[in-house]
Amino acid sequence: MPQSGTAIAGNTPAPAENVWDVIRREAAELAEREPTLAPLLRAQILASRSDADSLANVLAARLCVVRIEHDDLLSLLSGVLARHVAILQATEADLVAVRTRDPACTTYLHALLNLKGFHALQTHRIAHALWTEGRTEIASWLSNLVSLVFGPDIHPAARIGSSIMLDHGSGIVIGETAVIEDEVSILQNVTLGGTGKESGDRHPKIRHGVMIGAGAKILGNIEVGAFSKVAAGSVVVKPVPPHCTVAGVPATVVRIHPADEIPAETMDQNI
């Protein structure tokens, strides 16, 4: 195990510089750039009496769900929504998608107040906007908070269209370079992940109208073609053509769809 201050790779401190000193300096700089995070950074790192206290403070805060002033968080979210008006348009399309596709959702208000998949998706839209503005630290912090509170783990760089339903939301993982086009439905415990240690563009591209069943894993920089369906529990490691159903481990084509079939809307779980 490397000793404190030992260079490992990338942007590491110089050998003579203690890693905790670097962390404290970075925390102070981030607190100045992002006032919303300043109280959290002071409480967890800058005011700590020792390096061990810093570590304990950070872990305790995550395990208890991080605390931040409501008005500060509200200001952050409201500011992004004011600057990126397209987010609210996408939100409205998502509300319609949930209301029409989920038989358990009887009103738009129910979706707005109670569905954590919907909440996670809307918060991701805000985190993604922050990411595109170059505010990557607070975008990552917000995405982590989404994972802790709502369940889905969505990288803030992931690009997601509108009219999307994350049904239930629990256990969904969406990687950094994933792309999800419009009118897609994703059920619980779905992974859009990489295949290992590859870098660069390494996550799936989900095209228009796709439905991904519960527990499916789609791995690597592969495309799931428009209006296709991935059956529950499948593991997809090769591209999926448009207008078909794939199933199995590894997944293979088991059915070709009529041209007018939209799996994301019909939500038919049968193969």
mmCIF file of C-alpha atoms in Angstrom:
data_model
loop_
_atom_site.group_PDB
_atom_site.id
_atom_site.type_symbol
_atom_site.label_atom_id
_atom_site.label_comp_id
_atom_site.label_asym_id
_atom_site.label_seq_id
_atom_site.Cartn_x
_atom_site.Cartn_y
_atom_site.Cartn_z
ATOM 1 C CA MET A 1 0.000 0.000 0.000
ATOM 2 C CA PRO A 2 1.423 3.433 -0.932
ATOM 3 C CA GLN A 3 2.456 5.649 1.963
ATOM 4 C CA SER A 4 0.922 9.084 2.460
ATOM 5 C CA GLY A 5 2.361 11.538 -0.030
ATOM 6 C CA THR A 6 3.492 8.860 -2.518
ATOM 7 C CA ALA A 7 2.665 9.592 -6.146
ATOM 8 C CA ILE A 8 0.419 6.919 -7.658
ATOM 9 C CA ALA A 9 -0.807 8.132 -11.073
ATOM 10 C CA GLY A 10 -2.335 11.106 -12.798
ATOM 11 C CA ASN A 11 -2.951 14.222 -10.688
ATOM 12 C CA THR A 12 -1.255 13.015 -7.512
ATOM 13 C CA PRO A 13 0.605 15.145 -4.972
ATOM 14 C CA ALA A 14 4.360 15.517 -5.170
ATOM 15 C CA PRO A 15 6.227 12.922 -3.048
ATOM 16 C CA ALA A 16 6.955 15.427 -0.268
ATOM 17 C CA GLU A 17 3.331 16.613 -0.017
ATOM 18 C CA ASN A 18 0.944 14.917 2.379
ATOM 19 C CA VAL A 19 -2.257 13.723 0.694
ATOM 20 C CA TRP A 20 -4.454 15.112 3.485
ATOM 21 C CA ASP A 21 -2.878 18.557 3.038
ATOM 22 C CA VAL A 22 -3.821 18.348 -0.634
ATOM 23 C CA ILE A 23 -7.362 17.327 0.292
ATOM 24 C CA ARG A 24 -7.724 20.264 2.669
ATOM 25 C CA ARG A 25 -6.430 22.670 0.031
ATOM 26 C CA GLU A 26 -8.798 21.227 -2.569
ATOM 27 C CA ALA A 27 -11.687 21.467 -0.111
ATOM 28 C CA ALA A 28 -10.934 25.120 0.583
ATOM 29 C CA GLU A 29 -10.757 25.898 -3.138
ATOM 30 C CA LEU A 30 -14.007 24.047 -3.838
ATOM 31 C CA ALA A 31 -15.760 25.797 -0.939
ATOM 32 C CA GLU A 32 -14.818 29.128 -2.489
ATOM 33 C CA ARG A 33 -16.031 28.099 -5.945
ATOM 34 C CA GLU A 34 -19.241 26.423 -4.754
ATOM 35 C CA PRO A 35 -20.810 28.231 -1.747
ATOM 36 C CA THR A 36 -23.572 25.601 -1.599
ATOM 37 C CA LEU A 37 -20.988 23.013 -0.556
ATOM 38 C CA ALA A 38 -19.035 25.275 1.808
ATOM 39 C CA PRO A 39 -20.856 24.348 5.065
ATOM 40 C CA LEU A 40 -20.524 20.658 4.253
ATOM 41 C CA LEU A 41 -16.815 20.986 3.435
ATOM 42 C CA ARG A 42 -16.123 22.974 6.596
ATOM 43 C CA ALA A 43 -17.946 20.497 8.810
ATOM 44 C CA GLN A 44 -16.459 17.358 7.277
ATOM 45 C CA ILE A 45 -12.910 18.391 6.338
ATOM 46 C CA LEU A 46 -11.786 21.961 6.970
ATOM 47 C CA ALA A 47 -12.761 22.045 10.656
ATOM 48 C CA SER A 48 -11.579 18.509 11.429
ATOM 49 C CA ARG A 49 -9.012 18.144 14.205
ATOM 50 C CA SER A 50 -7.076 15.386 12.446
ATOM 51 C CA ASP A 51 -6.870 13.362 9.260
ATOM 52 C CA ALA A 52 -8.738 10.518 10.973
ATOM 53 C CA ASP A 53 -11.510 12.922 11.949
ATOM 54 C CA SER A 54 -11.792 14.010 8.320
ATOM 55 C CA LEU A 55 -12.233 10.426 7.181
ATOM 56 C CA ALA A 56 -14.721 9.660 9.969
ATOM 57 C CA ASN A 57 -16.712 12.821 9.224
ATOM 58 C CA VAL A 58 -16.999 12.023 5.532
ATOM 59 C CA LEU A 59 -18.056 8.409 6.076
ATOM 60 C CA ALA A 60 -20.532 9.290 8.832
ATOM 61 C CA ALA A 61 -22.126 11.978 6.675
ATOM 62 C CA ARG A 62 -22.562 9.593 3.740
ATOM 63 C CA LEU A 63 -23.926 6.804 5.876
ATOM 64 C CA CYS A 64 -26.423 9.131 7.556
ATOM 65 C CA VAL A 65 -27.315 10.789 4.220
ATOM 66 C CA VAL A 66 -25.545 14.090 3.731
ATOM 67 C CA ARG A 67 -26.934 17.248 5.311
ATOM 68 C CA ILE A 68 -27.077 20.548 3.493
ATOM 69 C CA GLU A 69 -29.182 23.638 4.013
ATOM 70 C CA HIS A 70 -32.537 23.307 2.281
ATOM 71 C CA ASP A 71 -32.457 26.876 0.973
ATOM 72 C CA ASP A 72 -28.953 26.409 -0.462
ATOM 73 C CA LEU A 73 -29.946 23.223 -2.275
ATOM 74 C CA LEU A 74 -33.177 24.842 -3.466
ATOM 75 C CA SER A 75 -31.188 27.783 -4.831
ATOM 76 C CA LEU A 76 -28.817 25.454 -6.676
ATOM 77 C CA LEU A 77 -31.638 23.467 -8.301
ATOM 78 C CA SER A 78 -33.740 26.528 -9.116
ATOM 79 C CA GLY A 79 -30.779 28.307 -10.658
ATOM 80 C CA VAL A 80 -30.067 25.432 -13.033
ATOM 81 C CA LEU A 81 -33.734 25.158 -14.025
ATOM 82 C CA ALA A 82 -33.824 28.889 -14.756
ATOM 83 C CA ARG A 83 -30.749 28.646 -16.994
ATOM 84 C CA HIS A 84 -31.803 25.428 -18.759
ATOM 85 C CA VAL A 85 -35.471 25.758 -19.656
ATOM 86 C CA ALA A 86 -35.372 22.556 -21.741
ATOM 87 C CA ILE A 87 -35.127 20.534 -18.513
ATOM 88 C CA LEU A 88 -38.699 21.376 -17.535
ATOM 89 C CA GLN A 89 -39.907 20.463 -21.021
ATOM 90 C CA ALA A 90 -38.244 17.060 -20.678
ATOM 91 C CA THR A 91 -39.749 16.696 -17.199
ATOM 92 C CA GLU A 92 -43.239 17.249 -18.560
ATOM 93 C CA ALA A 93 -42.653 14.582 -21.238
ATOM 94 C CA ASP A 94 -41.414 12.205 -18.512
ATOM 95 C CA LEU A 95 -44.559 12.827 -16.465
ATOM 96 C CA VAL A 96 -46.719 11.931 -19.446
ATOM 97 C CA ALA A 97 -44.613 8.810 -20.057
ATOM 98 C CA VAL A 98 -44.996 7.590 -16.472
ATOM 99 C CA ARG A 99 -48.703 8.396 -16.335
ATOM 100 C CA THR A 100 -49.463 6.517 -19.557
ATOM 101 C CA ARG A 101 -47.130 3.525 -19.152
ATOM 102 C CA ASP A 102 -47.318 2.689 -15.433
ATOM 103 C CA PRO A 103 -50.674 1.208 -14.386
ATOM 104 C CA ALA A 104 -49.837 1.969 -10.739
ATOM 105 C CA CYS A 105 -49.591 5.689 -11.507
ATOM 106 C CA THR A 106 -53.088 7.163 -11.512
ATOM 107 C CA THR A 107 -52.249 10.884 -11.529
ATOM 108 C CA TYR A 108 -49.430 13.196 -12.544
ATOM 109 C CA LEU A 109 -49.271 14.363 -8.934
ATOM 110 C CA HIS A 110 -48.551 10.814 -7.791
ATOM 111 C CA ALA A 111 -45.578 10.651 -10.154
ATOM 112 C CA LEU A 112 -44.314 14.040 -9.057
ATOM 113 C CA LEU A 113 -44.557 13.345 -5.330
ATOM 114 C CA ASN A 114 -43.899 9.656 -4.920
ATOM 115 C CA LEU A 115 -41.930 7.962 -7.694
ATOM 116 C CA LYS A 116 -38.221 7.838 -6.921
ATOM 117 C CA GLY A 117 -37.282 6.784 -10.442
ATOM 118 C CA PHE A 118 -38.867 9.998 -11.689
ATOM 119 C CA HIS A 119 -37.161 12.031 -8.944
ATOM 120 C CA ALA A 120 -33.775 10.505 -9.766
ATOM 121 C CA LEU A 121 -34.155 11.246 -13.458
ATOM 122 C CA GLN A 122 -35.077 14.882 -12.931
ATOM 123 C CA THR A 123 -32.203 15.414 -10.527
ATOM 124 C CA HIS A 124 -29.908 13.803 -13.082
ATOM 125 C CA ARG A 125 -31.051 16.345 -15.647
ATOM 126 C CA ILE A 126 -29.914 19.107 -13.299
ATOM 127 C CA ALA A 127 -26.620 17.344 -12.513
ATOM 128 C CA HIS A 128 -25.992 16.876 -16.244
ATOM 129 C CA ALA A 129 -26.573 20.584 -16.850
ATOM 130 C CA LEU A 130 -24.031 21.394 -14.134
ATOM 131 C CA TRP A 131 -21.604 18.935 -15.738
ATOM 132 C CA THR A 132 -21.946 20.610 -19.137
ATOM 133 C CA GLU A 133 -21.299 23.978 -17.468
ATOM 134 C CA GLY A 134 -17.964 22.640 -16.228
ATOM 135 C CA ARG A 135 -19.102 22.363 -12.592
ATOM 136 C CA THR A 136 -18.102 18.729 -12.414
ATOM 137 C CA GLU A 137 -17.505 18.497 -8.651
ATOM 138 C CA ILE A 138 -20.972 19.613 -7.625
ATOM 139 C CA ALA A 139 -22.523 17.614 -10.481
ATOM 140 C CA SER A 140 -20.839 14.471 -9.144
ATOM 141 C CA TRP A 141 -21.860 15.316 -5.576
ATOM 142 C CA LEU A 142 -25.486 15.731 -6.659
ATOM 143 C CA SER A 143 -25.426 12.445 -8.579
ATOM 144 C CA ASN A 144 -24.028 10.655 -5.549
ATOM 145 C CA LEU A 145 -26.786 12.142 -3.415
ATOM 146 C CA VAL A 146 -29.338 10.844 -5.925
ATOM 147 C CA SER A 147 -27.890 7.352 -5.567
ATOM 148 C CA LEU A 148 -27.989 7.520 -1.776
ATOM 149 C CA VAL A 149 -31.532 8.871 -1.536
ATOM 150 C CA PHE A 150 -33.372 7.469 -4.573
ATOM 151 C CA GLY A 151 -31.328 4.429 -5.682
ATOM 152 C CA PRO A 152 -30.347 4.933 -9.347
ATOM 153 C CA ASP A 153 -26.630 5.493 -9.921
ATOM 154 C CA ILE A 154 -26.434 7.738 -13.003
ATOM 155 C CA HIS A 155 -23.192 9.391 -14.020
ATOM 156 C CA PRO A 156 -23.787 13.114 -14.537
ATOM 157 C CA ALA A 157 -22.186 12.971 -17.997
ATOM 158 C CA ALA A 158 -24.684 10.383 -19.283
ATOM 159 C CA ARG A 159 -26.960 11.806 -21.989
ATOM 160 C CA ILE A 160 -30.648 11.029 -21.544
ATOM 161 C CA GLY A 161 -33.515 12.128 -23.808
ATOM 162 C CA SER A 162 -37.114 12.890 -22.912
ATOM 163 C CA SER A 163 -40.274 10.821 -22.435
ATOM 164 C CA ILE A 164 -38.271 8.420 -20.256
ATOM 165 C CA MET A 165 -39.607 6.123 -17.543
ATOM 166 C CA LEU A 166 -37.302 4.630 -14.902
ATOM 167 C CA ASP A 167 -39.828 2.233 -13.420
ATOM 168 C CA HIS A 168 -39.175 1.784 -9.672
ATOM 169 C CA GLY A 169 -35.622 3.057 -10.169
ATOM 170 C CA SER A 170 -34.001 0.711 -7.649
ATOM 171 C CA GLY A 171 -30.633 -0.677 -8.714
ATOM 172 C CA ILE A 172 -30.381 1.146 -12.049
ATOM 173 C CA VAL A 173 -26.780 1.951 -13.072
ATOM 174 C CA ILE A 174 -26.038 4.186 -16.071
ATOM 175 C CA GLY A 175 -22.408 4.802 -17.027
ATOM 176 C CA GLU A 176 -20.577 7.969 -18.023
ATOM 177 C CA THR A 177 -20.688 7.638 -21.824
ATOM 178 C CA ALA A 178 -24.137 6.019 -22.040
ATOM 179 C CA VAL A 179 -26.716 7.591 -24.349
ATOM 180 C CA ILE A 180 -30.460 7.056 -23.966
ATOM 181 C CA GLU A 181 -32.650 8.504 -26.695
ATOM 182 C CA ASP A 182 -36.306 9.567 -26.392
ATOM 183 C CA GLU A 183 -39.265 7.401 -25.419
ATOM 184 C CA VAL A 184 -37.353 4.682 -23.538
ATOM 185 C CA SER A 185 -38.585 2.604 -20.583
ATOM 186 C CA ILE A 186 -36.121 1.038 -18.128
ATOM 187 C CA LEU A 187 -37.140 -1.239 -15.271
ATOM 188 C CA GLN A 188 -35.405 -1.918 -11.964
ATOM 189 C CA ASN A 189 -31.877 -3.346 -11.589
ATOM 190 C CA VAL A 190 -30.806 -2.527 -15.140
ATOM 191 C CA THR A 191 -27.119 -1.828 -15.826
ATOM 192 C CA LEU A 192 -25.813 0.168 -18.773
ATOM 193 C CA GLY A 193 -22.166 -0.484 -18.050
ATOM 194 C CA GLY A 194 -18.703 -1.071 -19.438
ATOM 195 C CA THR A 195 -17.002 -4.397 -20.005
ATOM 196 C CA GLY A 196 -13.930 -3.825 -17.860
ATOM 197 C CA LYS A 197 -11.025 -1.398 -17.777
ATOM 198 C CA GLU A 198 -11.452 0.170 -21.210
ATOM 199 C CA SER A 199 -11.508 3.955 -21.355
ATOM 200 C CA GLY A 200 -13.156 6.521 -23.591
ATOM 201 C CA ASP A 201 -16.557 5.847 -25.140
ATOM 202 C CA ARG A 202 -17.375 2.593 -23.374
ATOM 203 C CA HIS A 203 -21.085 2.459 -22.511
ATOM 204 C CA PRO A 204 -24.251 1.467 -24.387
ATOM 205 C CA LYS A 205 -26.319 3.582 -26.770
ATOM 206 C CA ILE A 206 -30.052 2.988 -26.312
ATOM 207 C CA ARG A 207 -32.063 4.180 -29.288
ATOM 208 C CA HIS A 208 -35.601 5.516 -29.565
ATOM 209 C CA GLY A 209 -38.543 3.518 -28.233
ATOM 210 C CA VAL A 210 -36.569 0.734 -26.496
ATOM 211 C CA MET A 211 -37.814 -1.154 -23.435
ATOM 212 C CA ILE A 212 -35.261 -2.780 -21.096
ATOM 213 C CA GLY A 213 -36.659 -5.427 -18.749
ATOM 214 C CA ALA A 214 -35.877 -5.847 -15.066
ATOM 215 C CA GLY A 215 -32.375 -7.037 -14.243
ATOM 216 C CA ALA A 216 -30.999 -6.769 -17.779
ATOM 217 C CA LYS A 217 -27.302 -5.946 -18.195
ATOM 218 C CA ILE A 218 -26.108 -4.175 -21.345
ATOM 219 C CA LEU A 219 -22.325 -3.959 -21.410
ATOM 220 C CA GLY A 220 -19.896 -2.077 -23.603
ATOM 221 C CA ASN A 221 -20.089 0.524 -26.356
ATOM 222 C CA ILE A 222 -22.854 -1.260 -28.232
ATOM 223 C CA GLU A 223 -26.134 -0.094 -29.707
ATOM 224 C CA VAL A 224 -29.620 -1.308 -28.875
ATOM 225 C CA GLY A 225 -31.543 -0.463 -32.040
ATOM 226 C CA ALA A 226 -34.710 1.609 -32.140
ATOM 227 C CA PHE A 227 -37.997 0.019 -30.999
ATOM 228 C CA SER A 228 -36.332 -3.122 -29.662
ATOM 229 C CA LYS A 229 -36.822 -4.951 -26.377
ATOM 230 C CA VAL A 230 -34.305 -6.472 -23.976
ATOM 231 C CA ALA A 231 -35.982 -9.233 -21.973
ATOM 232 C CA ALA A 232 -35.709 -9.332 -18.180
ATOM 233 C CA GLY A 233 -32.501 -10.869 -16.866
ATOM 234 C CA SER A 234 -30.696 -10.807 -20.197
ATOM 235 C CA VAL A 235 -26.998 -10.002 -20.604
ATOM 236 C CA VAL A 236 -26.319 -8.083 -23.812
ATOM 237 C CA VAL A 237 -22.714 -7.881 -25.062
ATOM 238 C CA LYS A 238 -23.324 -7.506 -28.823
ATOM 239 C CA PRO A 239 -25.299 -4.887 -30.800
ATOM 240 C CA VAL A 240 -29.067 -5.366 -30.999
ATOM 241 C CA PRO A 241 -30.785 -4.692 -34.348
ATOM 242 C CA PRO A 242 -33.871 -2.418 -34.512
ATOM 243 C CA HIS A 243 -37.382 -3.864 -34.123
ATOM 244 C CA CYS A 244 -36.542 -7.087 -32.303
ATOM 245 C CA THR A 245 -36.549 -8.774 -28.894
ATOM 246 C CA VAL A 246 -33.367 -10.217 -27.441
ATOM 247 C CA ALA A 247 -33.229 -12.600 -24.490
ATOM 248 C CA GLY A 248 -30.827 -14.875 -22.676
ATOM 249 C CA VAL A 249 -27.261 -15.015 -21.376
ATOM 250 C CA PRO A 250 -25.718 -13.982 -23.669
ATOM 251 C CA ALA A 251 -28.714 -12.378 -25.345
ATOM 252 C CA THR A 252 -29.765 -13.419 -28.840
ATOM 253 C CA VAL A 253 -32.620 -12.343 -31.098
ATOM 254 C CA VAL A 254 -35.781 -14.320 -30.305
ATOM 255 C CA ARG A 255 -38.452 -12.272 -32.108
ATOM 256 C CA ILE A 256 -38.824 -9.693 -34.866
ATOM 257 C CA HIS A 257 -41.406 -6.949 -34.196
ATOM 258 C CA PRO A 258 -43.999 -5.368 -36.474
ATOM 259 C CA ALA A 259 -42.807 -1.987 -37.730
ATOM 260 C CA ASP A 260 -45.439 -0.096 -35.700
ATOM 261 C CA GLU A 261 -44.654 -1.744 -32.333
ATOM 262 C CA ILE A 262 -43.164 0.557 -29.673
ATOM 263 C CA PRO A 263 -41.978 -1.612 -26.747
ATOM 264 C CA ALA A 264 -41.377 1.374 -24.448
ATOM 265 C CA GLU A 265 -45.068 2.292 -24.678
ATOM 266 C CA THR A 266 -46.682 -1.143 -24.686
ATOM 267 C CA MET A 267 -44.549 -2.336 -21.726
ATOM 268 C CA ASP A 268 -45.276 -5.937 -22.720
ATOM 269 C CA GLN A 269 -42.936 -8.143 -20.658
ATOM 270 C CA ASN A 270 -43.588 -11.271 -22.687
ATOM 271 C CA ILE A 271 -40.874 -12.519 -25.014
#
